PDB file of C-alpha atoms in Angstrom:
ATOM      1  CA  MET O 224       0.000   0.000   0.000  1.00 40.00           C
ATOM      2  CA  ASN O 225       1.501   3.318  -0.983  1.00 45.00           C
ATOM      3  CA  ALA O 226       1.684   6.337   1.322  1.00 50.00           C
ATOM      4  CA  HIS O 227      -1.338   8.086  -0.220  1.00 49.00           C
ATOM      5  CA  LEU O 228      -3.568   5.062   0.152  1.00 43.00           C
ATOM      6  CA  GLU O 229      -2.384   4.594   3.714  1.00 49.00           C
ATOM      7  CA  ARG O 230      -3.370   8.175   4.523  1.00 49.00           C
ATOM      8  CA  ALA O 231      -6.787   7.704   2.910  1.00 43.00           C
ATOM      9  CA  ALA O 232      -7.342   4.528   4.908  1.00 42.00           C
ATOM     10  CA  ILE O 233      -6.359   6.252   8.148  1.00 44.00           C
ATOM     11  CA  ALA O 234      -8.753   9.126   7.367  1.00 42.00           C
ATOM     12  CA  ALA O 235     -11.566   6.665   6.690  1.00 39.00           C
ATOM     13  CA  LEU O 236     -10.873   4.881   9.987  1.00 38.00           C
ATOM     14  CA  ILE O 237     -10.933   8.159  11.870  1.00 39.00           C
ATOM     15  CA  LEU O 238     -14.301   8.999  10.288  1.00 37.00           C
ATOM     16  CA  GLY O 239     -15.592   5.637  11.380  1.00 36.00           C
ATOM     17  CA  ALA O 240     -14.820   6.565  14.947  1.00 35.00           C
ATOM     18  CA  PHE O 241     -17.319   9.426  14.848  1.00 35.00           C
ATOM     19  CA  SER O 242     -20.972   9.105  14.143  1.00 35.00           C
ATOM     20  CA  GLY O 243     -23.018  17.770   8.628  1.00 47.00           C
ATOM     21  CA  GLY O 244     -22.909  22.318   5.511  1.00 61.00           C
ATOM     22  CA  ALA O 245     -21.310  21.696   2.352  1.00 67.00           C
ATOM     23  CA  ILE O 246     -18.587  24.218   3.110  1.00 72.00           C
ATOM     24  CA  ALA O 247     -15.823  24.046   5.692  1.00 79.00           C
ATOM     25  CA  LYS O 248     -16.319  27.046   7.916  1.00 82.00           C
ATOM     26  CA  PRO O 249     -14.116  28.375  10.713  1.00 85.00           C
ATOM     27  CA  ILE O 250     -17.280  29.010  12.753  1.00 85.00           C
ATOM     28  CA  ALA O 251     -19.762  26.148  12.714  1.00 81.00           C
ATOM     29  CA  PHE O 252     -22.338  27.391  15.217  1.00 84.00           C
ATOM     30  CA  ALA O 253     -22.604  29.278  18.507  1.00 86.00           C
ATOM     31  CA  GLN O 254     -20.996  27.483  21.450  1.00 87.00           C
ATOM     32  CA  GLY O 255     -19.660  24.883  19.099  1.00 89.00           C
ATOM     33  CA  THR O 256     -16.181  23.445  18.680  1.00 92.00           C
ATOM     34  CA  THR O 257     -14.695  22.716  15.279  1.00 92.00           C
ATOM     35  CA  VAL O 258     -11.713  20.439  14.678  1.00 95.00           C
ATOM     36  CA  MET O 259     -10.292  20.239  11.151  1.00 94.00           C
ATOM     37  CA  ALA O 260      -7.404  18.436   9.527  1.00 96.00           C
ATOM     38  CA  GLU O 261      -6.382  18.805   5.900  1.00 95.00           C
ATOM     39  CA  TYR O 262      -3.808  17.047   3.792  1.00 96.00           C
ATOM     40  CA  GLY O 263      -3.170  19.090   0.662  1.00 94.00           C
ATOM     41  CA  ALA O 264      -1.419  16.953  -1.927  1.00 93.00           C
ATOM     42  CA  GLY O 265       1.897  16.925  -0.116  1.00 91.00           C
ATOM     43  CA  THR O 266       2.295  20.731  -0.252  1.00 93.00           C
ATOM     44  CA  MET O 267       0.258  21.720   2.793  1.00 94.00           C
ATOM     45  CA  THR O 268      -0.863  19.873   5.895  1.00 96.00           C
ATOM     46  CA  GLU O 269      -2.935  21.747   8.454  1.00 96.00           C
ATOM     47  CA  VAL O 270      -4.741  21.003  11.679  1.00 97.00           C
ATOM     48  CA  GLN O 271      -7.032  23.514  13.391  1.00 96.00           C
ATOM     49  CA  ALA O 272      -9.302  23.682  16.421  1.00 96.00           C
ATOM     50  CA  PHE O 273     -11.713  26.525  17.184  1.00 96.00           C
ATOM     51  CA  TYR O 274     -14.345  27.316  19.755  1.00 96.00           C
ATOM     52  CA  ALA O 275     -17.136  29.761  18.827  1.00 94.00           C
ATOM     53  CA  PRO O 276     -18.694  31.647  21.793  1.00 94.00           C
ATOM     54  CA  THR O 277     -21.182  33.134  19.308  1.00 93.00           C
ATOM     55  CA  PHE O 278     -21.873  32.539  15.644  1.00 92.00           C
ATOM     56  CA  ARG O 279     -19.993  35.781  14.913  1.00 95.00           C
ATOM     57  CA  TYR O 280     -16.517  34.717  15.982  1.00 95.00           C
ATOM     58  CA  SER O 281     -14.352  31.814  17.050  1.00 95.00           C
ATOM     59  CA  LEU O 282     -11.009  31.485  18.785  1.00 97.00           C
ATOM     60  CA  GLY O 283      -8.441  28.762  18.490  1.00 97.00           C
ATOM     61  CA  GLY O 284      -5.225  27.696  16.930  1.00 96.00           C
ATOM     62  CA  GLY O 285      -3.573  25.468  14.462  1.00 97.00           C
ATOM     63  CA  HIS O 286      -0.457  24.173  12.813  1.00 97.00           C
ATOM     64  CA  LEU O 287       0.406  24.531   9.147  1.00 96.00           C
ATOM     65  CA  ARG O 288       3.152  22.572   7.428  1.00 96.00           C
ATOM     66  CA  LEU O 289       4.223  23.740   3.984  1.00 95.00           C
ATOM     67  CA  ASP O 290       6.525  21.648   1.778  1.00 94.00           C
ATOM     68  CA  SER O 291       7.669  23.323  -1.406  1.00 92.00           C
ATOM     69  CA  GLU O 292       7.222  21.369  -4.606  1.00 89.00           C
ATOM     70  CA  VAL O 293       9.907  23.351  -6.365  1.00 88.00           C
ATOM     71  CA  ASN O 294      12.733  23.190  -3.827  1.00 90.00           C
ATOM     72  CA  GLU O 295      13.541  21.766  -0.374  1.00 90.00           C
ATOM     73  CA  ASN O 296      11.996  24.664   1.580  1.00 92.00           C
ATOM     74  CA  THR O 297       9.671  23.839   4.459  1.00 94.00           C
ATOM     75  CA  ARG O 298       7.697  25.945   6.931  1.00 95.00           C
ATOM     76  CA  ASP O 299       6.084  24.816  10.161  1.00 97.00           C
ATOM     77  CA  ILE O 300       3.778  27.531  11.397  1.00 97.00           C
ATOM     78  CA  THR O 301       1.995  27.267  14.732  1.00 98.00           C
ATOM     79  CA  TYR O 302      -0.552  29.988  15.362  1.00 97.00           C
ATOM     80  CA  LEU O 303      -3.360  31.391  17.479  1.00 98.00           C
ATOM     81  CA  ARG O 304      -6.285  32.642  15.402  1.00 97.00           C
ATOM     82  CA  VAL O 305      -9.454  34.735  15.616  1.00 98.00           C
ATOM     83  CA  ASN O 306     -12.143  34.080  13.000  1.00 97.00           C
ATOM     84  CA  PHE O 307     -14.904  36.627  12.406  1.00 97.00           C
ATOM     85  CA  LEU O 308     -18.135  36.491  10.432  1.00 96.00           C
ATOM     86  CA  PRO O 309     -18.930  40.113   9.499  1.00 97.00           C
ATOM     87  CA  LYS O 310     -21.758  39.226   7.142  1.00 96.00           C
ATOM     88  CA  ARG O 311     -24.207  36.391   6.641  1.00 95.00           C
ATOM     89  CA  TRP O 312     -27.053  36.294   4.156  1.00 96.00           C
ATOM     90  CA  ASN O 313     -29.886  33.947   5.102  1.00 95.00           C
ATOM     91  CA  LEU O 314     -32.008  33.410   2.013  1.00 94.00           C
ATOM     92  CA  GLU O 315     -35.099  31.271   1.627  1.00 92.00           C
ATOM     93  CA  ALA O 316     -33.239  28.227   0.370  1.00 91.00           C
ATOM     94  CA  ALA O 317     -29.634  29.362   0.497  1.00 95.00           C
ATOM     95  CA  GLN O 318     -27.009  30.862   2.725  1.00 94.00           C
ATOM     96  CA  ALA O 319     -23.962  33.000   1.958  1.00 96.00           C
ATOM     97  CA  ASN O 320     -21.172  34.069   4.291  1.00 95.00           C
ATOM     98  CA  ALA O 321     -18.166  36.369   4.397  1.00 97.00           C
ATOM     99  CA  PHE O 322     -15.501  35.273   6.890  1.00 96.00           C
ATOM    100  CA  VAL O 323     -12.229  36.972   7.789  1.00 97.00           C
ATOM    101  CA  TRP O 324      -9.511  35.867  10.158  1.00 97.00           C
ATOM    102  CA  GLY O 325      -6.134  36.806  11.523  1.00 97.00           C
ATOM    103  CA  SER O 326      -3.469  34.954  13.442  1.00 97.00           C
ATOM    104  CA  VAL O 327      -0.085  35.325  15.042  1.00 98.00           C
ATOM    105  CA  GLY O 328       2.398  32.614  15.763  1.00 98.00           C
ATOM    106  CA  ARG O 329       5.796  31.128  15.275  1.00 97.00           C
ATOM    107  CA  ALA O 330       7.285  29.717  12.094  1.00 97.00           C
ATOM    108  CA  HIS O 331      10.147  27.269  11.815  1.00 97.00           C
ATOM    109  CA  ILE O 332      12.063  27.739   8.563  1.00 95.00           C
ATOM    110  CA  GLY O 333      13.359  24.337   7.522  1.00 93.00           C
ATOM    111  CA  GLU O 334      16.148  25.369   5.172  1.00 92.00           C
ATOM    112  CA  SER O 335      17.761  27.771   7.679  1.00 93.00           C
ATOM    113  CA  ASP O 336      16.615  26.111  10.896  1.00 95.00           C
ATOM    114  CA  GLU O 337      15.324  29.484  12.181  1.00 95.00           C
ATOM    115  CA  ASN O 338      12.301  30.253  14.330  1.00 97.00           C
ATOM    116  CA  LEU O 339      10.560  33.498  13.447  1.00 97.00           C
ATOM    117  CA  PHE O 340       7.470  35.490  14.362  1.00 98.00           C
ATOM    118  CA  ALA O 341       4.754  34.911  11.768  1.00 97.00           C
ATOM    119  CA  TRP O 342       1.326  36.361  11.112  1.00 98.00           C
ATOM    120  CA  ASN O 343      -1.564  35.588   8.860  1.00 97.00           C
ATOM    121  CA  VAL O 344      -4.721  37.145   7.460  1.00 98.00           C
ATOM    122  CA  GLY O 345      -7.340  35.478   5.352  1.00 97.00           C
ATOM    123  CA  GLY O 346     -10.904  35.451   4.190  1.00 97.00           C
ATOM    124  CA  GLN O 347     -13.593  33.309   2.678  1.00 97.00           C
ATOM    125  CA  LEU O 348     -16.716  34.002   0.637  1.00 97.00           C
ATOM    126  CA  ASP O 349     -19.168  31.175   0.251  1.00 96.00           C
ATOM    127  CA  TYR O 350     -22.641  30.424  -1.041  1.00 96.00           C
ATOM    128  CA  GLU O 351     -24.593  27.211  -0.636  1.00 94.00           C
ATOM    129  CA  THR O 352     -27.939  25.649  -1.279  1.00 94.00           C
ATOM    130  CA  ARG O 353     -28.780  22.012  -0.691  1.00 92.00           C
ATOM    131  CA  ARG O 354     -27.654  21.176  -4.234  1.00 95.00           C
ATOM    132  CA  VAL O 355     -24.792  23.533  -5.133  1.00 96.00           C
ATOM    133  CA  TYR O 356     -22.100  25.465  -3.391  1.00 94.00           C
ATOM    134  CA  ALA O 357     -19.153  27.689  -4.165  1.00 97.00           C
ATOM    135  CA  SER O 358     -16.414  29.043  -1.965  1.00 96.00           C
ATOM    136  CA  LEU O 359     -13.376  31.217  -2.501  1.00 97.00           C
ATOM    137  CA  ARG O 360     -10.766  31.337   0.199  1.00 97.00           C
ATOM    138  CA  THR O 361      -7.480  33.202   0.508  1.00 97.00           C
ATOM    139  CA  ASP O 362      -4.853  32.765   3.188  1.00 96.00           C
ATOM    140  CA  LEU O 363      -1.749  34.972   3.456  1.00 97.00           C
ATOM    141  CA  HIS O 364       1.117  33.809   5.694  1.00 96.00           C
ATOM    142  CA  GLU O 365       3.938  36.235   6.357  1.00 97.00           C
ATOM    143  CA  SER O 366       7.230  36.405   8.240  1.00 96.00           C
ATOM    144  CA  SER O 367      10.542  38.199   7.695  1.00 95.00           C
ATOM    145  CA  ALA O 368      11.704  35.144   5.729  1.00 93.00           C
ATOM    146  CA  PHE O 369       8.685  34.287   3.596  1.00 94.00           C
ATOM    147  CA  SER O 370       5.397  35.417   2.106  1.00 95.00           C
ATOM    148  CA  HIS O 371       2.998  32.711   0.989  1.00 95.00           C
ATOM    149  CA  ARG O 372      -0.549  33.102  -0.192  1.00 96.00           C
ATOM    150  CA  ILE O 373      -2.815  30.111  -0.684  1.00 95.00           C
ATOM    151  CA  ASP O 374      -5.937  30.741  -2.784  1.00 96.00           C
ATOM    152  CA  THR O 375      -8.554  28.008  -2.981  1.00 96.00           C
ATOM    153  CA  LEU O 376     -11.675  27.843  -5.135  1.00 97.00           C
ATOM    154  CA  GLN O 377     -14.221  25.080  -4.600  1.00 96.00           C
ATOM    155  CA  LEU O 378     -17.342  24.302  -6.602  1.00 97.00           C
ATOM    156  CA  GLY O 379     -19.624  21.530  -5.414  1.00 96.00           C
ATOM    157  CA  ILE O 380     -22.754  19.782  -6.561  1.00 97.00           C
ATOM    158  CA  ALA O 381     -24.915  17.319  -4.623  1.00 95.00           C
ATOM    159  CA  PRO O 382     -26.620  14.490  -6.516  1.00 95.00           C
ATOM    160  CA  TYR O 383     -29.540  14.629  -4.052  1.00 93.00           C
ATOM    161  CA  GLU O 384     -30.798  16.947  -1.307  1.00 91.00           C
ATOM    162  CA  HIS O 385     -29.723  15.580   2.037  1.00 86.00           C
ATOM    163  CA  GLU O 386     -31.708  15.872   5.249  1.00 86.00           C
ATOM    164  CA  TYR O 387     -30.350  16.559   8.730  1.00 82.00           C
ATOM    165  CA  ASP O 388     -30.132  12.893   9.674  1.00 81.00           C
ATOM    166  CA  SER O 389     -29.159  11.517   6.289  1.00 86.00           C
ATOM    167  CA  LEU O 390     -25.774  11.176   4.684  1.00 90.00           C
ATOM    168  CA  ALA O 391     -24.864  14.127   2.472  1.00 91.00           C
ATOM    169  CA  THR O 392     -22.789  13.496  -0.640  1.00 94.00           C
ATOM    170  CA  TRP O 393     -21.050  16.175  -2.669  1.00 95.00           C
ATOM    171  CA  PHE O 394     -18.850  16.098  -5.747  1.00 97.00           C
ATOM    172  CA  VAL O 395     -16.317  18.885  -5.604  1.00 96.00           C
ATOM    173  CA  ILE O 396     -13.830  20.472  -7.974  1.00 97.00           C
ATOM    174  CA  GLN O 397     -11.026  22.345  -6.277  1.00 96.00           C
ATOM    175  CA  GLY O 398      -8.474  24.727  -7.741  1.00 96.00           C
ATOM    176  CA  ARG O 399      -5.591  25.953  -5.603  1.00 95.00           C
ATOM    177  CA  GLN O 400      -2.682  28.293  -6.163  1.00 95.00           C
ATOM    178  CA  TYR O 401       0.329  28.914  -3.959  1.00 94.00           C
ATOM    179  CA  THR O 402       2.657  31.905  -4.108  1.00 92.00           C
ATOM    180  CA  GLY O 403       6.152  32.357  -2.724  1.00 90.00           C
ATOM    181  CA  GLY O 404       7.899  29.396  -4.320  1.00 88.00           C
ATOM    182  CA  LEU O 405       5.761  26.611  -2.920  1.00 87.00           C
ATOM    183  CA  SER O 406       4.227  25.343  -6.130  1.00 87.00           C
ATOM    184  CA  GLU O 407       3.906  26.361  -9.755  1.00 86.00           C
ATOM    185  CA  GLY O 408       0.622  26.793 -11.608  1.00 89.00           C
ATOM    186  CA  THR O 409      -2.849  25.855 -10.419  1.00 93.00           C
ATOM    187  CA  GLU O 410      -3.362  22.547  -8.666  1.00 95.00           C
ATOM    188  CA  TRP O 411      -6.728  21.000  -9.592  1.00 96.00           C
ATOM    189  CA  ALA O 412      -8.396  18.224  -7.632  1.00 97.00           C
ATOM    190  CA  ALA O 413     -11.606  16.202  -7.872  1.00 97.00           C
ATOM    191  CA  LEU O 414     -13.081  15.325  -4.481  1.00 97.00           C
ATOM    192  CA  VAL O 415     -15.917  13.378  -2.948  1.00 97.00           C
ATOM    193  CA  ARG O 416     -17.306  14.823   0.282  1.00 95.00           C
ATOM    194  CA  LEU O 417     -19.472  12.910   2.726  1.00 94.00           C
ATOM    195  CA  PHE O 418     -20.989  14.243   5.912  1.00 88.00           C
ATOM    196  CA  LYS O 419     -23.589  13.370   8.424  1.00 86.00           C
ATOM    197  CA  ARG O 420     -24.583  15.369  11.489  1.00 78.00           C
ATOM    198  CA  SER O 421     -21.333  16.421  13.154  1.00 83.00           C
ATOM    199  CA  ALA O 422     -18.669  14.802  10.996  1.00 87.00           C
ATOM    200  CA  TRP O 423     -17.474  15.126   7.447  1.00 86.00           C
ATOM    201  CA  ILE O 424     -14.710  13.751   5.330  1.00 94.00           C
ATOM    202  CA  GLU O 425     -13.614  14.584   1.839  1.00 94.00           C
ATOM    203  CA  ALA O 426     -11.003  12.857  -0.229  1.00 97.00           C
ATOM    204  CA  GLY O 427      -9.857  12.909  -3.792  1.00 97.00           C
ATOM    205  CA  VAL O 428      -6.898  13.277  -6.061  1.00 97.00           C
ATOM    206  CA  THR O 429      -5.179  16.095  -7.849  1.00 96.00           C
ATOM    207  CA  THR O 430      -4.431  16.009 -11.559  1.00 95.00           C
ATOM    208  CA  ASP O 431      -0.933  14.863 -10.522  1.00 93.00           C
ATOM    209  CA  GLY O 432      -2.434  11.845  -8.769  1.00 95.00           C
ATOM    210  CA  LYS O 433      -1.716  13.140  -5.258  1.00 95.00           C
ATOM    211  CA  LEU O 434      -4.075  12.729  -2.329  1.00 96.00           C
ATOM    212  CA  GLN O 435      -6.174  15.700  -1.217  1.00 95.00           C
ATOM    213  CA  ALA O 436      -8.187  15.005   1.953  1.00 96.00           C
ATOM    214  CA  MET O 437      -9.936  16.770   4.778  1.00 95.00           C
ATOM    215  CA  LEU O 438     -11.636  15.729   7.984  1.00 95.00           C
ATOM    216  CA  MET O 439     -13.830  17.974  10.112  1.00 94.00           C
ATOM    217  CA  VAL O 440     -15.849  17.406  13.248  1.00 92.00           C
ATOM    218  CA  ASN O 441     -18.196  19.866  14.970  1.00 88.00           C
ATOM    219  CA  PHE O 442     -19.520  19.334  18.456  1.00 87.00           C
TER     220      PHE O 442
ATOM    221  CA  MET E 384     -69.759  17.055  41.843  1.00 52.00           C
ATOM    222  CA  ASN E 385     -72.911  17.815  39.867  1.00 62.00           C
ATOM    223  CA  LYS E 386     -73.317  17.284  36.139  1.00 62.00           C
ATOM    224  CA  ARG E 387     -72.470  20.912  35.226  1.00 63.00           C
ATOM    225  CA  GLN E 388     -69.253  20.812  37.296  1.00 61.00           C
ATOM    226  CA  ALA E 389     -68.267  17.506  35.714  1.00 53.00           C
ATOM    227  CA  ILE E 390     -68.698  18.909  32.183  1.00 53.00           C
ATOM    228  CA  LEU E 391     -66.769  22.064  33.111  1.00 50.00           C
ATOM    229  CA  SER E 392     -63.948  19.987  34.591  1.00 50.00           C
ATOM    230  CA  ALA E 393     -63.840  17.821  31.503  1.00 46.00           C
ATOM    231  CA  LEU E 394     -63.701  20.878  29.233  1.00 45.00           C
ATOM    232  CA  LEU E 395     -60.935  22.444  31.339  1.00 45.00           C
ATOM    233  CA  LEU E 396     -58.960  19.210  31.227  1.00 43.00           C
ATOM    234  CA  LEU E 397     -59.432  18.989  27.500  1.00 42.00           C
ATOM    235  CA  PHE E 398     -58.334  22.595  27.073  1.00 44.00           C
ATOM    236  CA  ALA E 399     -55.311  22.045  29.321  1.00 43.00           C
ATOM    237  CA  ASN E 400     -54.272  18.958  27.329  1.00 41.00           C
ATOM    238  CA  GLY E 401     -54.689  20.941  24.158  1.00 42.00           C
ATOM    239  CA  VAL E 402     -52.288  23.600  25.469  1.00 46.00           C
ATOM    240  CA  ASN E 403     -49.800  20.971  26.596  1.00 50.00           C
ATOM    241  CA  ALA E 404     -49.891  19.245  23.241  1.00 49.00           C
ATOM    242  CA  ALA E 405     -49.201  22.438  21.303  1.00 75.00           C
ATOM    243  CA  THR E 406     -46.090  22.384  19.197  1.00 93.00           C
ATOM    244  CA  ILE E 407     -44.235  25.487  18.118  1.00 95.00           C
ATOM    245  CA  GLU E 408     -43.388  25.409  14.418  1.00 96.00           C
ATOM    246  CA  MET E 409     -41.010  27.950  12.923  1.00 96.00           C
ATOM    247  CA  THR E 410     -40.096  28.686   9.325  1.00 96.00           C
ATOM    248  CA  VAL E 411     -36.412  29.576   9.168  1.00 95.00           C
ATOM    249  CA  ASN E 412     -34.315  31.107   6.389  1.00 94.00           C
ATOM    250  CA  GLY E 413     -30.755  29.984   5.726  1.00 92.00           C
ATOM    251  CA  LEU E 414     -31.402  26.426   6.776  1.00 91.00           C
ATOM    252  CA  VAL E 415     -29.422  24.530   4.164  1.00 89.00           C
ATOM    253  CA  CYS E 416     -27.069  22.173   5.940  1.00 82.00           C
ATOM    254  CA  GLY E 417     -26.690  19.657   8.702  1.00 80.00           C
ATOM    255  CA  PHE E 418     -24.354  21.898  10.666  1.00 77.00           C
ATOM    256  CA  CYS E 419     -27.043  24.638  10.620  1.00 78.00           C
ATOM    257  CA  ALA E 420     -29.538  22.163  11.998  1.00 84.00           C
ATOM    258  CA  GLN E 421     -27.095  20.938  14.612  1.00 84.00           C
ATOM    259  CA  GLY E 422     -26.461  24.467  15.919  1.00 85.00           C
ATOM    260  CA  ILE E 423     -30.158  25.305  16.082  1.00 91.00           C
ATOM    261  CA  GLU E 424     -31.036  22.066  17.820  1.00 90.00           C
ATOM    262  CA  LYS E 425     -28.274  22.576  20.360  1.00 88.00           C
ATOM    263  CA  THR E 426     -29.423  26.150  21.069  1.00 91.00           C
ATOM    264  CA  LEU E 427     -33.092  25.271  21.520  1.00 94.00           C
ATOM    265  CA  ARG E 428     -32.449  22.240  23.706  1.00 93.00           C
ATOM    266  CA  ARG E 429     -30.733  24.557  26.207  1.00 92.00           C
ATOM    267  CA  ASN E 430     -34.101  26.176  26.935  1.00 93.00           C
ATOM    268  CA  ALA E 431     -35.575  24.653  30.107  1.00 94.00           C
ATOM    269  CA  ALA E 432     -39.054  24.568  28.557  1.00 94.00           C
ATOM    270  CA  THR E 433     -37.945  22.463  25.588  1.00 95.00           C
ATOM    271  CA  GLU E 434     -38.869  18.811  25.511  1.00 94.00           C
ATOM    272  CA  ASP E 435     -38.019  17.918  21.917  1.00 94.00           C
ATOM    273  CA  VAL E 436     -36.656  19.602  18.810  1.00 95.00           C
ATOM    274  CA  LEU E 437     -37.022  18.647  15.175  1.00 94.00           C
ATOM    275  CA  VAL E 438     -35.242  20.319  12.270  1.00 93.00           C
ATOM    276  CA  ASN E 439     -36.214  19.666   8.667  1.00 93.00           C
ATOM    277  CA  LEU E 440     -34.117  21.243   5.936  1.00 92.00           C
ATOM    278  CA  GLU E 441     -36.500  20.562   3.049  1.00 91.00           C
ATOM    279  CA  HIS E 442     -39.392  22.440   4.645  1.00 92.00           C
ATOM    280  CA  ARG E 443     -37.183  25.008   6.424  1.00 93.00           C
ATOM    281  CA  LEU E 444     -38.952  23.839   9.552  1.00 95.00           C
ATOM    282  CA  VAL E 445     -37.838  23.984  13.169  1.00 95.00           C
ATOM    283  CA  ALA E 446     -40.391  22.419  15.513  1.00 95.00           C
ATOM    284  CA  ILE E 447     -40.269  22.475  19.308  1.00 96.00           C
ATOM    285  CA  ALA E 448     -42.336  20.437  21.712  1.00 95.00           C
ATOM    286  CA  THR E 449     -42.474  22.169  25.071  1.00 94.00           C
ATOM    287  CA  LYS E 450     -42.792  20.524  28.463  1.00 92.00           C
ATOM    288  CA  PRO E 451     -46.319  20.167  29.826  1.00 91.00           C
ATOM    289  CA  GLY E 452     -47.799  23.513  30.811  1.00 90.00           C
ATOM    290  CA  GLU E 453     -44.861  25.491  29.428  1.00 91.00           C
ATOM    291  CA  ASP E 454     -44.409  27.781  26.462  1.00 92.00           C
ATOM    292  CA  ILE E 455     -41.557  29.768  24.928  1.00 94.00           C
ATOM    293  CA  PRO E 456     -42.457  33.333  23.943  1.00 95.00           C
ATOM    294  CA  ASP E 457     -42.008  34.343  20.308  1.00 95.00           C
ATOM    295  CA  GLU E 458     -39.418  36.996  21.146  1.00 96.00           C
ATOM    296  CA  VAL E 459     -37.302  34.408  22.989  1.00 95.00           C
ATOM    297  CA  LEU E 460     -37.508  32.060  19.998  1.00 95.00           C
ATOM    298  CA  ARG E 461     -36.623  34.812  17.521  1.00 95.00           C
ATOM    299  CA  LYS E 462     -33.647  35.878  19.662  1.00 94.00           C
ATOM    300  CA  ALA E 463     -32.442  32.298  20.079  1.00 93.00           C
ATOM    301  CA  LEU E 464     -32.486  31.722  16.315  1.00 94.00           C
ATOM    302  CA  LYS E 465     -30.954  35.137  15.619  1.00 93.00           C
ATOM    303  CA  ASP E 466     -28.177  34.399  18.113  1.00 90.00           C
ATOM    304  CA  ALA E 467     -27.621  31.077  16.357  1.00 90.00           C
ATOM    305  CA  GLY E 468     -27.188  32.934  13.064  1.00 91.00           C
ATOM    306  CA  TYR E 469     -30.569  32.362  11.391  1.00 93.00           C
ATOM    307  CA  ASP E 470     -33.703  34.358  10.558  1.00 92.00           C
ATOM    308  CA  VAL E 471     -37.161  33.292  11.682  1.00 95.00           C
ATOM    309  CA  LYS E 472     -39.799  34.092   9.069  1.00 95.00           C
ATOM    310  CA  ALA E 473     -42.876  32.704  10.818  1.00 95.00           C
ATOM    311  CA  ILE E 474     -43.915  31.154  14.141  1.00 96.00           C
ATOM    312  CA  ALA E 475     -47.077  29.116  14.632  1.00 94.00           C
ATOM    313  CA  ARG E 476     -48.456  27.031  17.489  1.00 92.00           C
ATOM    314  CA  THR E 477     -50.106  23.975  16.056  1.00 90.00           C
ATOM    315  CA  GLY E 478     -51.906  20.932  17.287  1.00 83.00           C
ATOM    316  CA  ARG E 479     -49.553  18.587  15.481  1.00 90.00           C
ATOM    317  CA  THR E 480     -47.519  16.399  17.796  1.00 91.00           C
ATOM    318  CA  MET E 481     -43.852  15.771  17.069  1.00 91.00           C
ATOM    319  CA  ASP E 482     -44.711  12.186  16.154  1.00 91.00           C
ATOM    320  CA  THR E 483     -47.256  13.455  13.640  1.00 92.00           C
ATOM    321  CA  ILE E 484     -44.763  15.900  12.155  1.00 91.00           C
ATOM    322  CA  ARG E 485     -42.094  13.213  11.955  1.00 89.00           C
ATOM    323  CA  ALA E 486     -44.551  10.823  10.327  1.00 89.00           C
ATOM    324  CA  GLN E 487     -45.683  13.467   7.819  1.00 87.00           C
ATOM    325  CA  LEU E 488     -42.088  14.405   7.045  1.00 84.00           C
ATOM    326  CA  LYS E 489     -40.965  10.789   7.294  1.00 76.00           C
ATOM    327  CA  VAL E 490     -37.985  11.578   9.515  1.00 63.00           C
ATOM    328  CA  GLY E 491     -36.672   9.735  12.534  1.00 56.00           C
ATOM    329  CA  PRO E 492     -36.656  10.997  16.153  1.00 57.00           C
TER     330      PRO E 492
END
């Protein structure tokens, strides 16, 4: 079994240990906790945990590992983050959101073995119905040694309208771009997303055949 | 107890049962996903008067069964949903029980 399949199997086992919107959001609901883990085709790996006192904001932290595809550079960024929802549109059969966030933390620069102060700002616009969704997310990570921006576009379609207690299935196309010497061009991936009640998992492959996967639990 | 008192008592009992059996049904905008439903259910179950909560995405319905003899005022419901991030469009107190609603919507408890 190769490394990608092993990771997919581990993700599936983790999902099995738990008992679900179409879009990953940094604030799930008021007084709710969100735990997310993402494996991004070998270039980024991120884990996050947030608690939302209200539906307007959440507090938490995470760790981001970046591995350049074009050279041997690596960054390990550990951060504390505040997420804010300045605007939500509740429509009759749809919802749209505008999220922003900011974080501060520490980055380990692999090639120079330095530890530096790092900060981050980002945002997300999303729109979803029970059959389609779209999200655009941008994440800027900065330190005195690097500047990386990760832009992610996702478009999803559901083959059926799920109910609260039923399994939701989504087919997703993802496009992602990195700046700052991490990767060249746009990385495209086809994903299948499944969620039910508090847990979701998505997994798929990029056009280079690399694993793209995400796990999220809200409670 | 004479006949008139017996009838009055029976009517009062019937009326009281009718009040107890009332279910609050709300139409909510923005209800498109399981996580939405989860947040709303969690919020409403914190209310001491709540006995049961049902969320149905297809009908944009949030239904609450209250404990016997209790009610939740409209303004409290609207605030609870607003604080959860959703907009209440309509509130109605109906005679449908939660079992009836579940059966009509064909959803589990």
